[in-house]
Amino acid sequence: MKAVVWQGINRMVVEQVPDPQILQPTDAIVRVTATAICGSDLHLMDGYVPSMVHGDIVGHEFMGEVVEVGSEVRKFKVGDRVIVPFPISCGKCWYCQKGLTSLCDNSNPNAQIAEAMWGHSPAGIYGYSHITGGYAGGQAQFARTVFADANLYKVPEGLSDEQVLFLTDILPTGYMAAEHCDIQGGDTVAVFGCGPVGLFAIKSAFLLGAGRVIGIDRFPERLEMARRMGAETIDYGEEEVFERLKEMTGGNGPDSVIDAVGLESHGTGIGGLADAVKQTTRVLESDRPHAFRSAIMACRKGGTVSVPGVYGGLADKIPLGAFMNKGLTMKTGQTHVHRYLDILTDHIVRGDIDPTMIITHRLGLDDAPHAYKIFKHKHEGCIKCVLDPWADPKDHAPVR
Amino acid sequence: MPEQQLSPQNSSPNERLLAGGLGLGLILLSLRQSGPAGMAVAAGGALLLSGAAMGRGVGDAVVGIQRTPQDEIAVEKAMTIGVSPQELYTFWRNFENLPRFMNHLESVKVQEGGQRSHWVAKAPLGSEVAWDAEITEDVAGKRIAWKSLDGTPVPNEGRVEFREAPLGRGTEVQVVLTYRPPGGTLGAAVARMLGEEPGVQIAEDLRRLKRLLEVGHQPTTEGQASGRKNAFTKAEAKMYDNRRTS
Ligand SMILES: [Zn+2]
Ligand SMILES: [Zn+2]
């Protein structure tokens, strides 16, 4: 089959690899009908997530049709149309039973390594380095999914692939980020980063009762999209964000701030430069926490900083003084995707959210290297790429 | 972010930097070697690197081995497992179940009467050690203790406790093990560098037990599809597989 494979820093290539097989009785094989590139895949491509090995199949946003099930799979059968949430839930451990599925105790075969790095191990994740299990990902024609009964989610009839694909990650991620803000009627929420997760966080903040949402980015097409979601916007290339946010909120700052950027944020000034230099070593500092620092500084006293952006290792110079003296609360986490699936599917069916509106590019899997490039550099107005693993290589045209 | 707080045991930033640099260097170096030597160096590198990330000293990463006043190695590990203390006790009390999750055990045979048992373990570098043990304490649902009989090459004794965990989390199982390894502390330190460190072993054994009882098997990626092209990248992937739980 064809798959997108990481072959080193900045080298995502499409290769022929062996088809996946059932390895354990709770596995299911899915024929992938749609997959997407996530912002956090860029951290893999850029080599900031440790423990990637040349030849790893990437991709953690994918869906398709079940083509084979292991002997212990009860809830799914061949022919079912499913989405595959990115964190792997065993369904049995205490965390999974509490709905904290991205913290599953049992699904990461490399838990020992994760514990050395982070103290405790989170769940395994598809296509996302060996620290989170080394599972082959779904930017491929077929994928092996594990603990199928606990993980797969049957797509309701009448919904298209593109309407449900983002339920695997970025839609619940944006939603959980907004939920973490604990929005009280009419609150103002600022969202750093108007990429796919930021945009869904904006939409979700409104659904959860925010009065105002302010989106911060520097790419015109993303800011435009944020405005279409109902947000006011700040272009950080043009304006001083901290001052502008204070001004817009009567001097208070937003009630909560979402860092939807993560470890590769673009800093300015000396701090930003120091981060960039240290991060190139990939040892002295693995994360550039510029957006995170800004979020802490901007948030009103007693407010909440919500962090859906991915961080991997060590970050420098967090304004802990501001964090403590302002009495802030921080909420973070990989998304517990499974717990949001029913709620968000209902919203999609009712038309409250149209996840397809963020899609700017539809390409064949063969075009993945190009898709990664335009997504990373925000060329061609790229906000979100969806890949079709079965498209005829010649039969595509970038669609806006 | 508790890991940011420095405690007296934590190493200085310079020491961490050194360990980090050394760790990375060892990992890179190991990639140029093949076979078990490369793996060992890589494992050492990973250990130092993770030690640096956590603020542990270099020395601590290499020989953080506890000893009793009698110069025995002491290991103590705990894990919470989502079944009742009685279930867990019953599973453990049938010693013949132990090799199902203790990777270093080849077999345990319970002898007539049920108090004595014969243990065969895999030792470093492909050898085997065997000994006889007897139960010294047995409280249903709570505690099992055992001790090796005289004349064993690796004198050892152990105790496992089962306590009901709060909040419906199941059972807190705690293993306490003391033994006198061949080669003394140095032997244990070398074994540790080769990935045979007893504390890690027991922790991984308990994790396998948890997975066996909670989900029925160990998750694995062994045999999955990938785009590895040569022995080099296969060995690198194997470095992770070798350090994994399952
Ligand atoms: Zn993602
Ligand atoms: Zn679980």
XYZ file of C-alpha atoms in Angstrom, chain A:
400
model
C 0.000 0.000 0.000
C 0.949 3.668 -0.202
C 1.773 5.558 2.979
C 3.302 8.843 4.107
C 6.563 8.047 5.817
C 8.901 10.240 7.890
C 12.407 9.833 6.497
C 14.158 12.557 8.488
C 13.816 16.240 9.261
C 11.684 17.933 6.617
C 11.352 14.686 4.645
C 7.806 13.396 4.489
C 7.671 11.042 1.512
C 5.098 8.736 -0.038
C 6.306 5.156 -0.246
C 5.113 1.649 -0.940
C 5.060 -0.258 2.351
C 3.591 -3.629 3.374
C -0.164 -3.738 4.082
C -1.055 -3.733 7.786
C -2.209 -6.950 9.410
C -4.229 -7.960 12.428
C -1.606 -8.488 15.131
C -3.870 -8.874 18.138
C -7.446 -10.127 18.540
C -8.771 -6.651 19.433
C -7.368 -5.055 16.233
C -9.320 -3.940 13.203
C -7.991 -2.987 9.789
C -9.490 0.131 8.243
C -9.381 1.026 4.558
C -8.652 4.741 4.860
C -11.024 6.905 2.809
C -9.928 10.302 4.118
C -7.030 11.567 6.187
C -5.686 14.982 7.100
C -2.470 16.710 8.037
C -2.498 18.154 11.537
C -0.483 21.107 12.814
C 1.229 18.765 15.231
C 2.442 16.652 12.292
C 4.613 19.641 11.454
C 6.426 19.223 14.778
C 7.221 15.658 13.686
C 8.344 16.775 10.262
C 10.545 19.451 11.790
C 12.120 16.972 14.192
C 11.015 18.540 17.477
C 9.252 15.462 18.753
C 11.940 13.092 20.003
C 11.967 9.365 19.199
C 10.848 9.487 15.587
C 12.562 6.778 13.560
C 13.167 6.901 9.812
C 10.441 4.884 8.132
C 7.656 5.660 10.629
C 4.226 5.923 8.976
C 2.595 9.162 10.144
C -0.944 10.491 10.396
C -3.379 10.609 13.300
C -6.477 12.100 11.694
C -8.071 9.400 9.575
C -11.262 7.502 8.898
C -12.503 4.788 6.639
C -14.222 1.481 6.267
C -13.565 -1.593 8.399
C -12.210 -4.358 6.159
C -11.075 -6.918 8.725
C -11.630 -7.483 12.447
C -9.778 -9.519 15.058
C -11.497 -12.412 16.833
C -12.326 -10.377 19.958
C -13.840 -7.342 18.229
C -17.547 -7.285 19.112
C -18.930 -3.873 18.229
C -17.690 -3.532 14.666
C -17.913 -5.595 11.532
C -16.561 -5.503 8.025
C -18.191 -2.686 6.079
C -18.749 -0.309 9.025
C -17.821 3.283 8.319
C -15.764 4.650 11.203
C -13.621 7.495 12.413
C -10.456 6.701 14.373
C -9.780 9.043 17.333
C -6.073 9.832 17.627
C -5.512 8.884 21.291
C -5.772 5.162 21.873
C -8.124 4.153 24.673
C -8.025 0.658 26.156
C -11.522 1.208 27.530
C -10.686 -0.667 30.739
C -8.273 1.357 32.861
C -9.374 3.915 35.469
C -8.566 6.863 33.197
C -10.502 5.462 30.243
C -13.467 4.727 32.491
C -13.410 8.326 33.727
C -13.438 9.560 30.120
C -9.834 10.771 30.318
C -8.922 8.664 27.325
C -5.785 10.547 26.264
C -4.329 9.485 29.626
C -4.967 5.755 29.132
C -2.686 3.637 31.319
C -2.488 0.661 28.990
C -2.261 1.663 25.334
C 1.323 2.917 25.138
C 3.751 0.005 24.666
C 6.614 2.446 25.321
C 5.208 3.757 28.597
C 8.589 3.280 30.212
C 10.207 5.766 27.842
C 7.374 8.270 28.246
C 7.737 8.036 32.019
C 11.436 8.821 31.786
C 10.581 11.917 29.754
C 7.357 13.117 31.390
C 7.046 11.368 34.745
C 3.975 9.409 33.641
C 2.869 7.985 30.336
C -0.097 9.295 28.346
C -2.085 7.112 25.946
C -0.574 5.707 22.795
C -1.170 7.873 19.723
C -1.306 6.810 16.068
C 1.610 7.954 13.923
C 3.158 10.101 16.592
C 6.676 8.989 17.569
C 7.859 6.117 19.696
C 7.335 7.938 23.001
C 3.613 7.645 22.362
C 3.835 4.039 21.280
C 5.339 3.953 17.807
C 2.001 2.947 16.256
C 1.874 3.254 12.467
C -0.338 6.162 11.426
C -3.213 6.621 9.035
C -1.837 8.762 6.216
C -1.949 5.561 4.235
C -4.320 3.411 2.228
C -4.931 1.037 5.128
C -4.330 1.273 8.855
C -4.229 -1.136 11.754
C -6.389 0.186 14.580
C -6.103 -1.249 18.095
C -8.562 -1.826 20.943
C -11.178 -1.386 18.220
C -14.240 -1.732 20.448
C -13.040 1.044 22.758
C -11.724 3.333 20.038
C -13.561 3.270 16.756
C -16.656 5.392 16.369
C -19.369 4.551 13.881
C -20.274 7.402 11.555
C -24.005 8.147 11.470
C -25.670 7.701 8.092
C -25.944 10.735 5.891
C -22.758 12.480 6.992
C -19.904 12.832 4.510
C -16.277 11.937 5.220
C -15.323 15.594 5.339
C -18.081 16.416 7.806
C -16.818 13.879 10.357
C -13.086 13.519 9.663
C -12.071 16.262 12.088
C -13.895 14.520 14.924
C -10.717 12.421 15.148
C -8.732 15.328 16.567
C -8.948 19.034 15.817
C -12.665 19.584 16.369
C -12.769 17.971 19.840
C -9.388 19.572 20.531
C -10.797 23.039 19.882
C -13.893 22.130 21.866
C -11.970 20.827 24.871
C -9.778 23.942 24.797
C -12.909 26.087 25.055
C -14.470 23.820 27.679
C -11.292 24.207 29.762
C -11.969 27.964 29.852
C -15.015 27.290 32.020
C -16.875 30.059 30.203
C -19.412 31.985 32.280
C -22.151 33.844 30.426
C -20.720 36.551 28.202
C -16.998 35.966 28.942
C -14.331 37.203 26.582
C -11.991 34.531 25.259
C -8.773 35.263 23.339
C -7.381 32.576 21.041
C -3.702 32.695 20.087
C -3.394 31.048 16.687
C -6.211 30.844 14.128
C -5.150 27.574 12.562
C -7.616 24.677 12.450
C -7.647 24.081 16.232
C -7.853 27.811 16.981
C -10.761 28.188 14.572
C -12.664 25.301 16.145
C -11.854 26.738 19.590
C -13.432 30.040 18.489
C -16.540 28.268 17.251
C -16.731 26.152 20.411
C -16.253 29.147 22.733
C -19.349 30.718 21.182
C -21.283 27.443 21.488
C -20.320 27.326 25.171
C -21.588 30.840 25.835
C -18.739 33.276 25.233
C -19.847 36.860 24.604
C -16.753 37.825 22.650
C -13.953 35.834 21.096
C -10.757 37.467 19.870
C -8.600 35.575 17.373
C -4.893 36.382 17.046
C -2.795 35.454 14.003
C -0.853 37.125 11.213
C -2.077 35.348 8.090
C -4.925 37.259 6.417
C -6.810 34.153 5.287
C -6.823 32.725 8.797
C -7.941 36.033 10.303
C -10.658 36.215 7.672
C -11.809 32.708 8.588
C -11.811 33.658 12.290
C -14.049 36.621 11.496
C -16.373 34.305 9.586
C -16.616 32.241 12.770
C -17.759 35.416 14.545
C -14.497 36.492 16.176
C -12.893 39.905 16.399
C -9.273 39.691 15.315
C -5.801 41.024 16.029
C -2.976 40.777 13.494
C 0.119 40.313 15.634
C 2.311 41.371 12.738
C 0.667 44.780 12.797
C -0.308 45.410 16.401
C 1.095 44.934 19.892
C -1.139 42.109 21.100
C -0.907 42.688 24.848
C -1.789 46.395 24.603
C -4.521 45.755 22.063
C -6.146 43.047 24.198
C -6.105 45.338 27.246
C -7.637 48.111 25.252
C -10.363 45.862 23.860
C -11.309 44.623 27.332
C -11.393 47.859 29.295
C -7.937 47.253 30.738
C -8.763 43.830 32.206
C -7.493 41.368 29.674
C -9.569 38.449 28.396
C -11.276 36.188 30.971
C -9.496 33.261 29.427
C -6.818 32.746 26.821
C -6.291 29.708 24.618
C -2.782 28.868 23.342
C -3.660 27.081 20.116
C -0.133 27.414 18.763
C 2.182 25.092 20.653
C 5.873 24.462 20.561
C 6.812 26.121 17.279
C 5.324 29.533 17.915
C 7.000 32.503 16.332
C 8.440 34.769 18.971
C 9.722 38.272 18.538
C 12.663 40.115 20.040
C 15.484 38.653 22.091
C 13.362 35.985 23.811
C 12.084 34.661 20.510
C 15.586 34.584 19.060
C 17.016 32.780 22.094
C 14.283 30.142 21.831
C 14.898 29.665 18.139
C 18.627 29.211 18.607
C 18.301 26.839 21.540
C 15.591 24.819 19.836
C 17.753 24.081 16.798
C 19.959 21.939 19.062
C 16.845 19.950 20.005
C 18.472 19.366 23.403
C 18.865 22.747 25.111
C 15.207 23.505 24.556
C 12.676 21.481 22.634
C 9.838 23.985 22.658
C 9.442 27.641 21.727
C 6.802 28.751 24.196
C 6.277 32.268 22.921
C 2.512 32.022 22.524
C 2.265 30.399 25.952
C 4.196 33.259 27.575
C 2.007 35.797 25.817
C -1.131 33.963 26.931
C -0.037 34.152 30.578
C 0.772 37.843 30.331
C -2.453 38.731 28.501
C -4.974 36.809 30.608
C -6.937 38.832 33.179
C -6.229 38.336 36.887
C -7.838 35.135 38.154
C -8.484 33.944 34.605
C -7.771 30.664 32.861
C -5.068 29.762 30.375
C -6.061 26.771 28.256
C -3.350 24.950 26.319
C -4.401 22.638 23.472
C -1.157 23.452 21.602
C 1.302 20.583 21.691
C 4.451 20.842 23.776
C 7.010 18.073 23.887
C 9.781 18.626 26.342
C 11.491 21.501 28.040
C 10.587 25.150 27.663
C 12.467 28.127 28.992
C 11.522 31.287 30.793
C 7.884 30.745 31.571
C 6.615 33.879 33.385
C 5.806 31.961 36.516
C 5.741 35.164 38.544
C 2.925 36.522 36.427
C 1.188 33.173 36.526
C 1.284 32.988 40.327
C 0.781 36.631 41.220
C -2.195 36.950 38.892
C -3.793 33.854 40.371
C -4.214 32.123 37.023
C -5.470 28.614 36.385
C -3.967 26.517 33.609
C -5.698 23.581 31.952
C -3.970 21.445 29.382
C -3.941 18.047 27.818
C -4.045 15.915 24.763
C -7.717 15.705 23.858
C -9.950 13.068 25.416
C -11.507 12.709 21.980
C -13.899 9.879 22.812
C -15.871 11.829 25.417
C -16.823 14.574 22.927
C -17.878 12.438 19.965
C -21.617 12.212 20.677
C -21.946 15.900 21.589
C -20.032 17.120 18.558
C -21.685 14.722 16.127
C -25.029 16.142 17.295
C -23.791 19.667 16.659
C -22.731 18.660 13.145
C -26.057 16.966 12.411
C -27.937 20.043 13.653
C -25.743 22.317 11.558
C -24.303 24.274 14.511
C -20.819 23.504 13.257
C -19.745 22.971 9.661
C -16.288 21.406 9.974
C -15.789 21.439 6.202
C -15.495 25.223 6.136
C -11.844 25.148 7.204
C -10.790 22.845 4.334
C -8.793 24.788 1.750
C -7.078 21.917 -0.067
C -8.109 18.475 -1.236
C -5.252 16.419 -2.620
C -4.307 12.847 -3.348
C -2.029 10.982 -0.959
C 0.740 11.208 -3.572
C 0.687 14.951 -3.090
C 1.335 14.686 0.643
C 4.870 16.149 0.429
C 3.472 19.180 -1.374
C 0.590 19.383 1.076
C 2.998 19.380 4.029
C 4.973 22.159 2.399
C 2.090 24.516 1.714
C 0.543 23.778 5.107
C 3.792 24.504 6.931
C 4.531 27.726 5.090
C 0.870 28.748 4.752
C 1.340 29.038 1.005
C -1.632 29.077 -1.369
C -3.797 30.240 1.548
C -3.555 26.772 3.025
C -5.458 26.292 6.279
C -6.336 22.579 6.189
C -5.499 19.794 3.727
C -7.530 16.643 3.320
C -5.858 13.751 1.515
C -7.578 11.026 -0.458
C -5.463 7.833 -0.306
C -7.202 6.384 -3.352
C -7.165 9.362 -5.720
C -5.642 8.793 -9.105
C -2.291 10.606 -8.961
C -3.144 12.647 -12.048
C -6.750 13.203 -11.187
C -6.519 16.017 -8.710
C -6.628 19.743 -8.727
C -6.115 21.910 -5.673
C -9.552 23.129 -4.669
C -10.294 26.289 -2.756
